[in-house]
XYZ file of C-alpha atoms in Angstrom:
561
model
C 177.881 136.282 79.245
C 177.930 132.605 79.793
C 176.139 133.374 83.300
C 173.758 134.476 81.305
C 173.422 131.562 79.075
C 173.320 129.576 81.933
C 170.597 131.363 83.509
C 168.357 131.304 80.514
C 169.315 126.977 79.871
C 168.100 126.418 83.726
C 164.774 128.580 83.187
C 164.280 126.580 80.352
C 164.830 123.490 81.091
C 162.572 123.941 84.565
C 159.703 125.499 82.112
C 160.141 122.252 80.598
C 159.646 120.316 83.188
C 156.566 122.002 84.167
C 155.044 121.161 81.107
C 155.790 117.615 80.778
C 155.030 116.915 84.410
C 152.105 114.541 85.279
C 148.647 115.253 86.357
C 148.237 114.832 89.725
C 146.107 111.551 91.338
C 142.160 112.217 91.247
C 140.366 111.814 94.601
C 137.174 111.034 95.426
C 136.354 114.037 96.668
C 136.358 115.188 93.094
C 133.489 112.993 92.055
C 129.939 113.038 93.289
C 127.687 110.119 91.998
C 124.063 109.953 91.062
C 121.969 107.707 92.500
C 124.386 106.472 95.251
C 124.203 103.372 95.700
C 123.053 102.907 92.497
C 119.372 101.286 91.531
C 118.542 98.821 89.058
C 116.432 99.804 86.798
C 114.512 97.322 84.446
C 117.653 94.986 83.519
C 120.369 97.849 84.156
C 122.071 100.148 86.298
C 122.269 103.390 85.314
C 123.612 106.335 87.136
C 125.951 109.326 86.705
C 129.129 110.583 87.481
C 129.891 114.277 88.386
C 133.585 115.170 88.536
C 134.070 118.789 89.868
C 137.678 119.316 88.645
C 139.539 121.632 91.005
C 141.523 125.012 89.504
C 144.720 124.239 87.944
C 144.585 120.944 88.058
C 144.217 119.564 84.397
C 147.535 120.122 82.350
C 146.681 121.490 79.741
C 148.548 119.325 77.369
C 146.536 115.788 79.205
C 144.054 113.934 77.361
C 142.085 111.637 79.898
C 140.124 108.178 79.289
C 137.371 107.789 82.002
C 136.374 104.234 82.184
C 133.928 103.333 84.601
C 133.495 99.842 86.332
C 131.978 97.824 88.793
C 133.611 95.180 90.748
C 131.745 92.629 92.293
C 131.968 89.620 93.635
C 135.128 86.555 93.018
C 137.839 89.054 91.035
C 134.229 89.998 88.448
C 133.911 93.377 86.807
C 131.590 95.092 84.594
C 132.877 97.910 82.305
C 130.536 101.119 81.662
C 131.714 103.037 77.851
C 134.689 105.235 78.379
C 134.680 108.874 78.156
C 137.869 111.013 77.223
C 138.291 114.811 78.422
C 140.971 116.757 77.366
C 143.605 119.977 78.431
C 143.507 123.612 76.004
C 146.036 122.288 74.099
C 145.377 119.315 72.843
C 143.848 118.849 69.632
C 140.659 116.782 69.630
C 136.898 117.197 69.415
C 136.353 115.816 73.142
C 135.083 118.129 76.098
C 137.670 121.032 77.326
C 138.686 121.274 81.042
C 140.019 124.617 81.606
C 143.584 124.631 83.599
C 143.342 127.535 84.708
C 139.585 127.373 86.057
C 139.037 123.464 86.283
C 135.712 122.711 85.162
C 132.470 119.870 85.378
C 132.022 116.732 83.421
C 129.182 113.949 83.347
C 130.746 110.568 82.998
C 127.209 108.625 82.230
C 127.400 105.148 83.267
C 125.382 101.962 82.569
C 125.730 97.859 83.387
C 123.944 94.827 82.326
C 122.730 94.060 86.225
C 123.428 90.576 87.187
C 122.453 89.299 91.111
C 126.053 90.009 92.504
C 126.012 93.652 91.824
C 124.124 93.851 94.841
C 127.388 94.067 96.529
C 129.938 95.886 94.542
C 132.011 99.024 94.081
C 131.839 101.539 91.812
C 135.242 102.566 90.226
C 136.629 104.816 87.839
C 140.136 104.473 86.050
C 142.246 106.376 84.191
C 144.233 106.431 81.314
C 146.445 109.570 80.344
C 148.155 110.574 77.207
C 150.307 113.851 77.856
C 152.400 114.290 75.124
C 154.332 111.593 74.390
C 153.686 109.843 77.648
C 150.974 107.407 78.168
C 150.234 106.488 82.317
C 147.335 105.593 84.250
C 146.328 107.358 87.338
C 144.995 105.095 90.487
C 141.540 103.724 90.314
C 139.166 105.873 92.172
C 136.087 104.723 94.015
C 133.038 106.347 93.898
C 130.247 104.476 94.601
C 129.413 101.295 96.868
C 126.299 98.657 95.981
C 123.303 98.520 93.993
C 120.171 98.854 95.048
C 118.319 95.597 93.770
C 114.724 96.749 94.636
C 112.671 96.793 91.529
C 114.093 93.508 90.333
C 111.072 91.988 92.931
C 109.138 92.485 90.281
C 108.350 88.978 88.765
C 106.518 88.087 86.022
C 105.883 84.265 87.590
C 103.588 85.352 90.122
C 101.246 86.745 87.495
C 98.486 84.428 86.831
C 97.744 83.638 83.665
C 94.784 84.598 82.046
C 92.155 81.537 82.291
C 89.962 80.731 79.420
C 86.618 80.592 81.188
C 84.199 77.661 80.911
C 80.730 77.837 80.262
C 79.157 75.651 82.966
C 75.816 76.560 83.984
C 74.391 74.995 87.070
C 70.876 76.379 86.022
C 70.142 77.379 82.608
C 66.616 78.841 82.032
C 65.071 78.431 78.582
C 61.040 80.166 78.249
C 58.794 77.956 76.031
C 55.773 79.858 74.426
C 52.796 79.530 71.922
C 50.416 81.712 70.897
C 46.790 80.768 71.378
C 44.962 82.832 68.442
C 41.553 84.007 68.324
C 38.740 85.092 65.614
C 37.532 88.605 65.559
C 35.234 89.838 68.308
C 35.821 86.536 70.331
C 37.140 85.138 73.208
C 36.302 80.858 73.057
C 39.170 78.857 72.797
C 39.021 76.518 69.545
C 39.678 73.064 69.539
C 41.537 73.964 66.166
C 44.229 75.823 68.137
C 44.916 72.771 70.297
C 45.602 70.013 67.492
C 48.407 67.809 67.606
C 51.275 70.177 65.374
C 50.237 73.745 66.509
C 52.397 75.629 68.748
C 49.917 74.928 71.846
C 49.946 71.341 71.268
C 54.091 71.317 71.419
C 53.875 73.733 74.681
C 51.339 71.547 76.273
C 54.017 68.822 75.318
C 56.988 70.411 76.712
C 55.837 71.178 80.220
C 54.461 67.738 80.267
C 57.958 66.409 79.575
C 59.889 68.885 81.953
C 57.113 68.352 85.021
C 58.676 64.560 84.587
C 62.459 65.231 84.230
C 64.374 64.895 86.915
C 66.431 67.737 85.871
C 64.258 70.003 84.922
C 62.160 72.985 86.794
C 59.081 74.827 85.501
C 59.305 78.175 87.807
C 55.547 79.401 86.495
C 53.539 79.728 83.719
C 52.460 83.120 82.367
C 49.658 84.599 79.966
C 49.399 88.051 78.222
C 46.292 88.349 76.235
C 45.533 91.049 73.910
C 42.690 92.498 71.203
C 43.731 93.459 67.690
C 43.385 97.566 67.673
C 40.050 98.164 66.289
C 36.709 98.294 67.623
C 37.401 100.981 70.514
C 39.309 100.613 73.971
C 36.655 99.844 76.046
C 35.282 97.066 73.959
C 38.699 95.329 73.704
C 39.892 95.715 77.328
C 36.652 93.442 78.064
C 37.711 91.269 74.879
C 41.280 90.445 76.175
C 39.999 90.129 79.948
C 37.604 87.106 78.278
C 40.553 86.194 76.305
C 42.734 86.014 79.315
C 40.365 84.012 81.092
C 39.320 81.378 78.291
C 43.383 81.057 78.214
C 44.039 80.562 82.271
C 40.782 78.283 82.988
C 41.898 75.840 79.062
C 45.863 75.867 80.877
C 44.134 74.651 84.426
C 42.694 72.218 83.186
C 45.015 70.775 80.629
C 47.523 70.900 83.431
C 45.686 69.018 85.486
C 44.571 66.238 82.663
C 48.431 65.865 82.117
C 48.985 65.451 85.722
C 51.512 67.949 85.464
C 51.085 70.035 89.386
C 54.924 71.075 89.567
C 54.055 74.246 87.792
C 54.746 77.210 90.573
C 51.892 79.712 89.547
C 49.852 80.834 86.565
C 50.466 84.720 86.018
C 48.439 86.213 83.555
C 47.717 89.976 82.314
C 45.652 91.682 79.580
C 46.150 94.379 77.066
C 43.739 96.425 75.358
C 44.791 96.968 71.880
C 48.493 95.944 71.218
C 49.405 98.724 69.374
C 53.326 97.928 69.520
C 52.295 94.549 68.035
C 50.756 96.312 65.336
C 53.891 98.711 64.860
C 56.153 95.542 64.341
C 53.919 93.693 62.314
C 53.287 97.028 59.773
C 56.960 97.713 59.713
C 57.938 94.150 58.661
C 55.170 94.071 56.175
C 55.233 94.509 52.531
C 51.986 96.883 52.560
C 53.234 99.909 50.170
C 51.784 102.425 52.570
C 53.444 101.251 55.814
C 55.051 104.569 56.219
C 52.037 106.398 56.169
C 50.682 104.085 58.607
C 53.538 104.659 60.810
C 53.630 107.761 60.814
C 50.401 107.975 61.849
C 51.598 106.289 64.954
C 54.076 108.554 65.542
C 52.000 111.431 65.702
C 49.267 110.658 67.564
C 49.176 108.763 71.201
C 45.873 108.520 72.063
C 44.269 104.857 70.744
C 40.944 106.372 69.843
C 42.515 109.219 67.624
C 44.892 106.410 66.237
C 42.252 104.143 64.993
C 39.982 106.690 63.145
C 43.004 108.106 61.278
C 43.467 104.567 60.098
C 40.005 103.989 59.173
C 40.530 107.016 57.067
C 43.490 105.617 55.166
C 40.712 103.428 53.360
C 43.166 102.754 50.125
C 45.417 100.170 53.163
C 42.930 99.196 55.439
C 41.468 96.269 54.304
C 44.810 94.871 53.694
C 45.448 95.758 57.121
C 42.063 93.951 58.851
C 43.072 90.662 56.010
C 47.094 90.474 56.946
C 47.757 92.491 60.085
C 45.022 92.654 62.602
C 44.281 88.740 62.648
C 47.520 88.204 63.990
C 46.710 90.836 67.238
C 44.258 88.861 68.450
C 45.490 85.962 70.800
C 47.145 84.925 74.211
C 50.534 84.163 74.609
C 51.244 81.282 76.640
C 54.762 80.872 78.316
C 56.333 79.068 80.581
C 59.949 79.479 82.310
C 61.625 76.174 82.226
C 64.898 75.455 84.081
C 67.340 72.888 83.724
C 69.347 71.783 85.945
C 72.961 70.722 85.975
C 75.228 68.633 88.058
C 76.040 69.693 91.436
C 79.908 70.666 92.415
C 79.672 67.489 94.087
C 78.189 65.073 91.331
C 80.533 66.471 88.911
C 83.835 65.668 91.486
C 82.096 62.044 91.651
C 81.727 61.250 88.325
C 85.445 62.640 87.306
C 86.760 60.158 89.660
C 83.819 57.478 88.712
C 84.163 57.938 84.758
C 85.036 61.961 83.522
C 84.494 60.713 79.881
C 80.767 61.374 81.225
C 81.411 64.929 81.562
C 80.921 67.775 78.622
C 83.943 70.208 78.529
C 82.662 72.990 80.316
C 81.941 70.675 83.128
C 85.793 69.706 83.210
C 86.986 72.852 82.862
C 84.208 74.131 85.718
C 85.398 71.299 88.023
C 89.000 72.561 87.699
C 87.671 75.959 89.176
C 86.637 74.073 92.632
C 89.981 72.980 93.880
C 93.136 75.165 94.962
C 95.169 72.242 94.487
C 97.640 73.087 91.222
C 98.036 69.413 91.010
C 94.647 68.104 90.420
C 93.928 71.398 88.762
C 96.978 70.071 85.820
C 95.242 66.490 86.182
C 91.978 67.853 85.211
C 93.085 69.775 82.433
C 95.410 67.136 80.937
C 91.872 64.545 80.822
C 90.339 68.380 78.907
C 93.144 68.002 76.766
C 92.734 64.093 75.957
C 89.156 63.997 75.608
C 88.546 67.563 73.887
C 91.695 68.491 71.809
C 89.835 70.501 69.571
C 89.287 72.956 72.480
C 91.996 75.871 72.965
C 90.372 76.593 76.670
C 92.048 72.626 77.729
C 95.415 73.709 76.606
C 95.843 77.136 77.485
C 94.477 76.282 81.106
C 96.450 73.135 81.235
C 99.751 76.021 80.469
C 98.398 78.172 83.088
C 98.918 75.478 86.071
C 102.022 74.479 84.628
C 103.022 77.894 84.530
C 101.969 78.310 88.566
C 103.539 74.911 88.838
C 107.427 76.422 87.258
C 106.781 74.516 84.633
C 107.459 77.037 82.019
C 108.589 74.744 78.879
C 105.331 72.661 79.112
C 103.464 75.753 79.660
C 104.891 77.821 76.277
C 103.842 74.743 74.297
C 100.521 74.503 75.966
C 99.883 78.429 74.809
C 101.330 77.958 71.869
C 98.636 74.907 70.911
C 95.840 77.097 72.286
C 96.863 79.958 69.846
C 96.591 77.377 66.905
C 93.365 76.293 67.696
C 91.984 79.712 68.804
C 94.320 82.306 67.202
C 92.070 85.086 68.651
C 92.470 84.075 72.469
C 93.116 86.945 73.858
C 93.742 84.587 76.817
C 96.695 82.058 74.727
C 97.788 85.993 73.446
C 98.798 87.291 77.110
C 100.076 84.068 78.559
C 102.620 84.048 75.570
C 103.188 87.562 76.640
C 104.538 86.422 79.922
C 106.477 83.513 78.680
C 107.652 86.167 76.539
C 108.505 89.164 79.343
C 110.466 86.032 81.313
C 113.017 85.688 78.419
C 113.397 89.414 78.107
C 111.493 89.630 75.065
C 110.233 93.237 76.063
C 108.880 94.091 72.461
C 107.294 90.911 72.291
C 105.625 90.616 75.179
C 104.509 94.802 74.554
C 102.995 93.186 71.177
C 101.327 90.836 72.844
C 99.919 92.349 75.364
C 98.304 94.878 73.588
C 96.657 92.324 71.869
C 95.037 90.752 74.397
C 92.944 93.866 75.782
C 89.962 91.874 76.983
C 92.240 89.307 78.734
C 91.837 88.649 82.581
C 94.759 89.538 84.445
C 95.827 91.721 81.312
C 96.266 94.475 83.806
C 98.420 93.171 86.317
C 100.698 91.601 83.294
C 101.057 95.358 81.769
C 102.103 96.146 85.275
C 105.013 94.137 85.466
C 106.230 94.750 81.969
C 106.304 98.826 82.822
C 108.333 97.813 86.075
C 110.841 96.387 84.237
C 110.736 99.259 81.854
C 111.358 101.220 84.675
C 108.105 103.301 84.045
C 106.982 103.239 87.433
C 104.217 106.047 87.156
C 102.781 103.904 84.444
C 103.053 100.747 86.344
C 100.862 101.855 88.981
C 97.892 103.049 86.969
C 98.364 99.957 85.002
C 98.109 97.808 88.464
C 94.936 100.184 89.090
C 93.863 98.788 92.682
C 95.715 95.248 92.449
C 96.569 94.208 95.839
C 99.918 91.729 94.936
C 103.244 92.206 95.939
C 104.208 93.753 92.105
C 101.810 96.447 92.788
C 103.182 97.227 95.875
C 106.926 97.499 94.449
C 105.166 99.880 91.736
C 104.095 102.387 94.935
C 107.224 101.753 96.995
C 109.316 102.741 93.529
C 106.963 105.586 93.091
C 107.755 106.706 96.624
C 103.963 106.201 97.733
C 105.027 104.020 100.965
C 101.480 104.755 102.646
C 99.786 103.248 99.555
C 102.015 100.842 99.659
C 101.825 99.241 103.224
C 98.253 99.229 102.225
C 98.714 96.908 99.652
C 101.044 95.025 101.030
C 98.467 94.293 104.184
C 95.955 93.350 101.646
C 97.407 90.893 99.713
C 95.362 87.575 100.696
C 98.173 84.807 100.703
C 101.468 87.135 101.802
C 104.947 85.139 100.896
C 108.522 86.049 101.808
C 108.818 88.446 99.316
C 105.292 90.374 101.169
C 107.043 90.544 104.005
C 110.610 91.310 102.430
C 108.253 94.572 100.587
C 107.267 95.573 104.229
C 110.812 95.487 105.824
C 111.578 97.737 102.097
C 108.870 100.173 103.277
C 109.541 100.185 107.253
C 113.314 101.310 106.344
C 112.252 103.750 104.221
C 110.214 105.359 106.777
C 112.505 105.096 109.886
C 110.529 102.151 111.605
C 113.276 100.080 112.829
C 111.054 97.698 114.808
C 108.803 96.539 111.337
C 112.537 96.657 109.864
C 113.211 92.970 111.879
C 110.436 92.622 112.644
C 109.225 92.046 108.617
C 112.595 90.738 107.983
C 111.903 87.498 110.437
C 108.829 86.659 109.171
C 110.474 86.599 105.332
C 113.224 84.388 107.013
C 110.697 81.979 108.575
C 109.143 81.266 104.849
C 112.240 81.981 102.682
C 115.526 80.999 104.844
C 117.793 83.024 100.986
C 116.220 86.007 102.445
C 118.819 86.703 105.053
C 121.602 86.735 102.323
C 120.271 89.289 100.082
C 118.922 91.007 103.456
C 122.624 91.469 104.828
C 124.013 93.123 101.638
C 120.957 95.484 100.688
C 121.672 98.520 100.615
C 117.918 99.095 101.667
C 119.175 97.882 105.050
C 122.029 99.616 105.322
C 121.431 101.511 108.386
C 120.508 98.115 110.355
C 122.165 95.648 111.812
C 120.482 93.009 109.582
C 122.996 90.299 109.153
C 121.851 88.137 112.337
C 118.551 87.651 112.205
């Protein structure tokens, strides 16, 4: 009997111990991760964690804290949120792992992304409570680096959006008079040509611009016309005279005023100007105008048209008193250019005196030299002698902004906005101050504000990188040949369209280069691997530290170049 009781005490005691004993050390062969390495992605790094728990394996009485990290650099580590799983037994609302059957569990995971990361390990550790025991289980590792690739994108080597002068080297400006006529004739009356009428002033202006130095008369034209009544052939004969009368009075007139700079006199009749006579009746007060016009409208032919206006007899005397005097004359005009400062005359008086110089001829002179430095000078005398105008601040911003200057550059937009605060210019260059700092939703507002902005494209483009909406990035980049549109097709997995791009961009940097070694791993090309990598090197000597611990690199021996 007490054999007995013995027997059943030892069974005991050993099912005992099976329950309370601990859960065995995870491996990482248990744990698959997703992407690995991981990838940056806008100003994270995000990824998953599968853990394919084996067949009796989870006690059913554990509960188990997940809490992934990253360790990086000097003793630094970045926590992801914890995740608990528990055993059949336990009594909790977290996810079940079967003892018997083991089971599957996502462990999401997610860090702030900071430089160093680049170089890291991914860990997981565990805490256990089994019953009245509480233990951790060794740390785990499950992942190695980050893939830093998208974080190329940079919202600095965006231009800003220029506000655009209004400098004209040439601006044309037509001067014209109209040279009237009585009925039925074609002599020019010296009435028509006293000091006051329109002919007198035009006969005044080309005299004036034949002397001006800066001024051009390209050629003189005539268009004569009849008033539409009497019958086409009669008035195609009228405005030929008329047209005549008008070329031989402009001949000589031209050559009384000594005027000979003229180019040529052009000159054309037409019969009956009916589409004078459309305007005229339209914009008249006559109370049957619509009758009249719709007489127009229904027939073409001018013969038809002028006997079913003779038939409106109630309107057509007030037509041959108020509408049909005004159809018969020659108009005169003349194209007349002026003509602006050369690139060169401009550049001589800025240095000479650039208080001499209208706006637009300041902000035009800025335009003709690659030079940030005397770009900023320029805009800075804008600023001084025009600070009324938004264009002098927010391009003074914009080469501080090229310059690194981003401080001065903020309050140079922000003064342009003030003065102007519908520049859709000041509107996206605050966007990209605004994108630097992080400010997503702020820059996104302003951004879409600025639709008609140039530039406004590539800006969008960078803010959807660092979204991580790469699709969208590329369409928004459209064909942009810059580095950022190149990450958006190497990101997208488009490494053909990509190398393209990259080929075509017209000053390449470090970071072109860098973009090309990206792409040449990515395809297996380990000659344009160092090749690429040397010639980012050469103009960046940083790049050989971030090139030795990519991950993109991984498969080269990179660290010696």
């Amino acid at each position: 009997m007490n054999k007995k009781i013995s027997l059943y005490v030892l069974v005991g005691a050993v099912a005992l111990t099976g329950c309370n004993k601990k859960m065995q050390d995870f491996a990482a062969e248990h744990f698959t991760t997703n992407p690995n390495p991981l990838e940056v992605v806008g100003d994270n790094v995000p990824g998953t964690v599968t853990a394919n728990v084996p067949q009796k394996f989870f006690k059913k009485n554990a509960e188990v804290t997940v809490t992934p990290y990253l360790s990086y650099g000097m003793d630094n580590k970045a926590t992801s949120q914890s995740y608990t799983f528990q055993g059949e037994k336990v009594k909790g609302n977290n996810p079940v792992i079967n003892y018997k059957e083991g089971g599957t569990v996502t462990i999401p995971v997610n860090f702030v992304y900071t430089p160093e990361m680049m170089k890291s390990d991914l860990y997981l550790d565990f805490n256990v409570v089994q019953g009245k025991k509480v233990y951790t289980l060794p740390a785990v590792k499950v992942g190695e680096g980050v893939v830093a690739t998208s974080t190329l994108a940079d919202a600095t080597t965006v231009t800003p959006s220029a506000a655009a002068d209004k400098y004209q080297r040439v601006i044309n400006e037509i001067c014209d008079a109209n040279l009237m006529f009585l009925i039925n004739q074609a002599n020019v009356r010296a009435s028509e040509l006293k000091k006051g009428t329109s002919v007198s002033n035009f006969n005044e202006t080309v005299a004036e611009a034949s002397k001006a130095d800066n001024k051009e008369i390209e050629g003189i034209h005539v268009s004569s016309f009849a008033s539409p009544e009497g019958g086409v052939k009669f008035n195609a004969k009228l405005s030929e005279k008329r047209e005549h009368s008008t070329v031989n009075y402009l001949n000589k007139n031209l050559k009384k005023e000594k005027v000979d700079n003229y180019g040529d006199i052009t000159s054309e009749f037409t019969a009956q100007d009916w589409d004078g006579f459309q305007k005229l009746v339209s914009e008249s007060n006559i109370q049957d105008k619509d009758l009249i016009l719709s007489v127009l409208s229904m027939y073409s032919d001018p013969e038809q048209r002028e006997k079913e206006i003779r038939n409106l007899s109630s309107v057509f005397d007030q037509l041959a008193k108020e509408i049909l005097p005004q159809l018969r004359y020659s108009r005169i005009s003349a194209s007349i250019n002026t003509i602006g400062r050369s690139d060169e005359e401009i550049a001589a008086q800025y240095k000479a005196d650039p208080t001499q110089l209208s706006i637009d001829e300041l902000l035009y002179a800025a335009t003709k030299t690659d030079n940030v430095n005397e770009k900023e000078d320029i805009y800075k005398t804008a600023v001084k002698q025009y600070p009324n105008d938004y264009r002098a601040y927010n391009n003074l911003g914009m080469a501080q902004y090229v310059k690194g200057n981003y401080n001065d550059a903020k309050a140079n937009f922000e003064k342009a906005a003030s003065l102007n605060p519908n520049s859709d210019e000041a509107k996206m260059n605050l966007g990209l101050i605004k994108m630097m700092n992080k400010d997503y939703n702020g820059a996104r507002e302003a951004f879409g504000s600025a639709a008609n902005a140039e530039g406004i494209n590539e800006a969008m483009g960078v803010y959807y990188l660092r979204q991580g909406d790469y699709q969208t990035a590329a369409k928004a980049f459209g064909d942009s040949k810059s580095n950022n549109a190149a990450l958006a097709q190497i990101l997208n997995k488009d490494y053909s369209a990509a190398q393209s791009t990259l080929e075509a961009v017209k000053a390449p940097n470090a970071t072109t280069y860098y973009m090309m070694a990206v792409v040449a791993a990515r395809t297996n090309n380990e000659q344009a691997v160092y090749a690429n990598l040397r010639k980012a090197a050469a103009l960046d000597a940083s790049i050989k530290d971030r090139a030795a611990i990519d991950k993109e690199f991984a498969n080269y021996n990179v660290a010696n170049l």
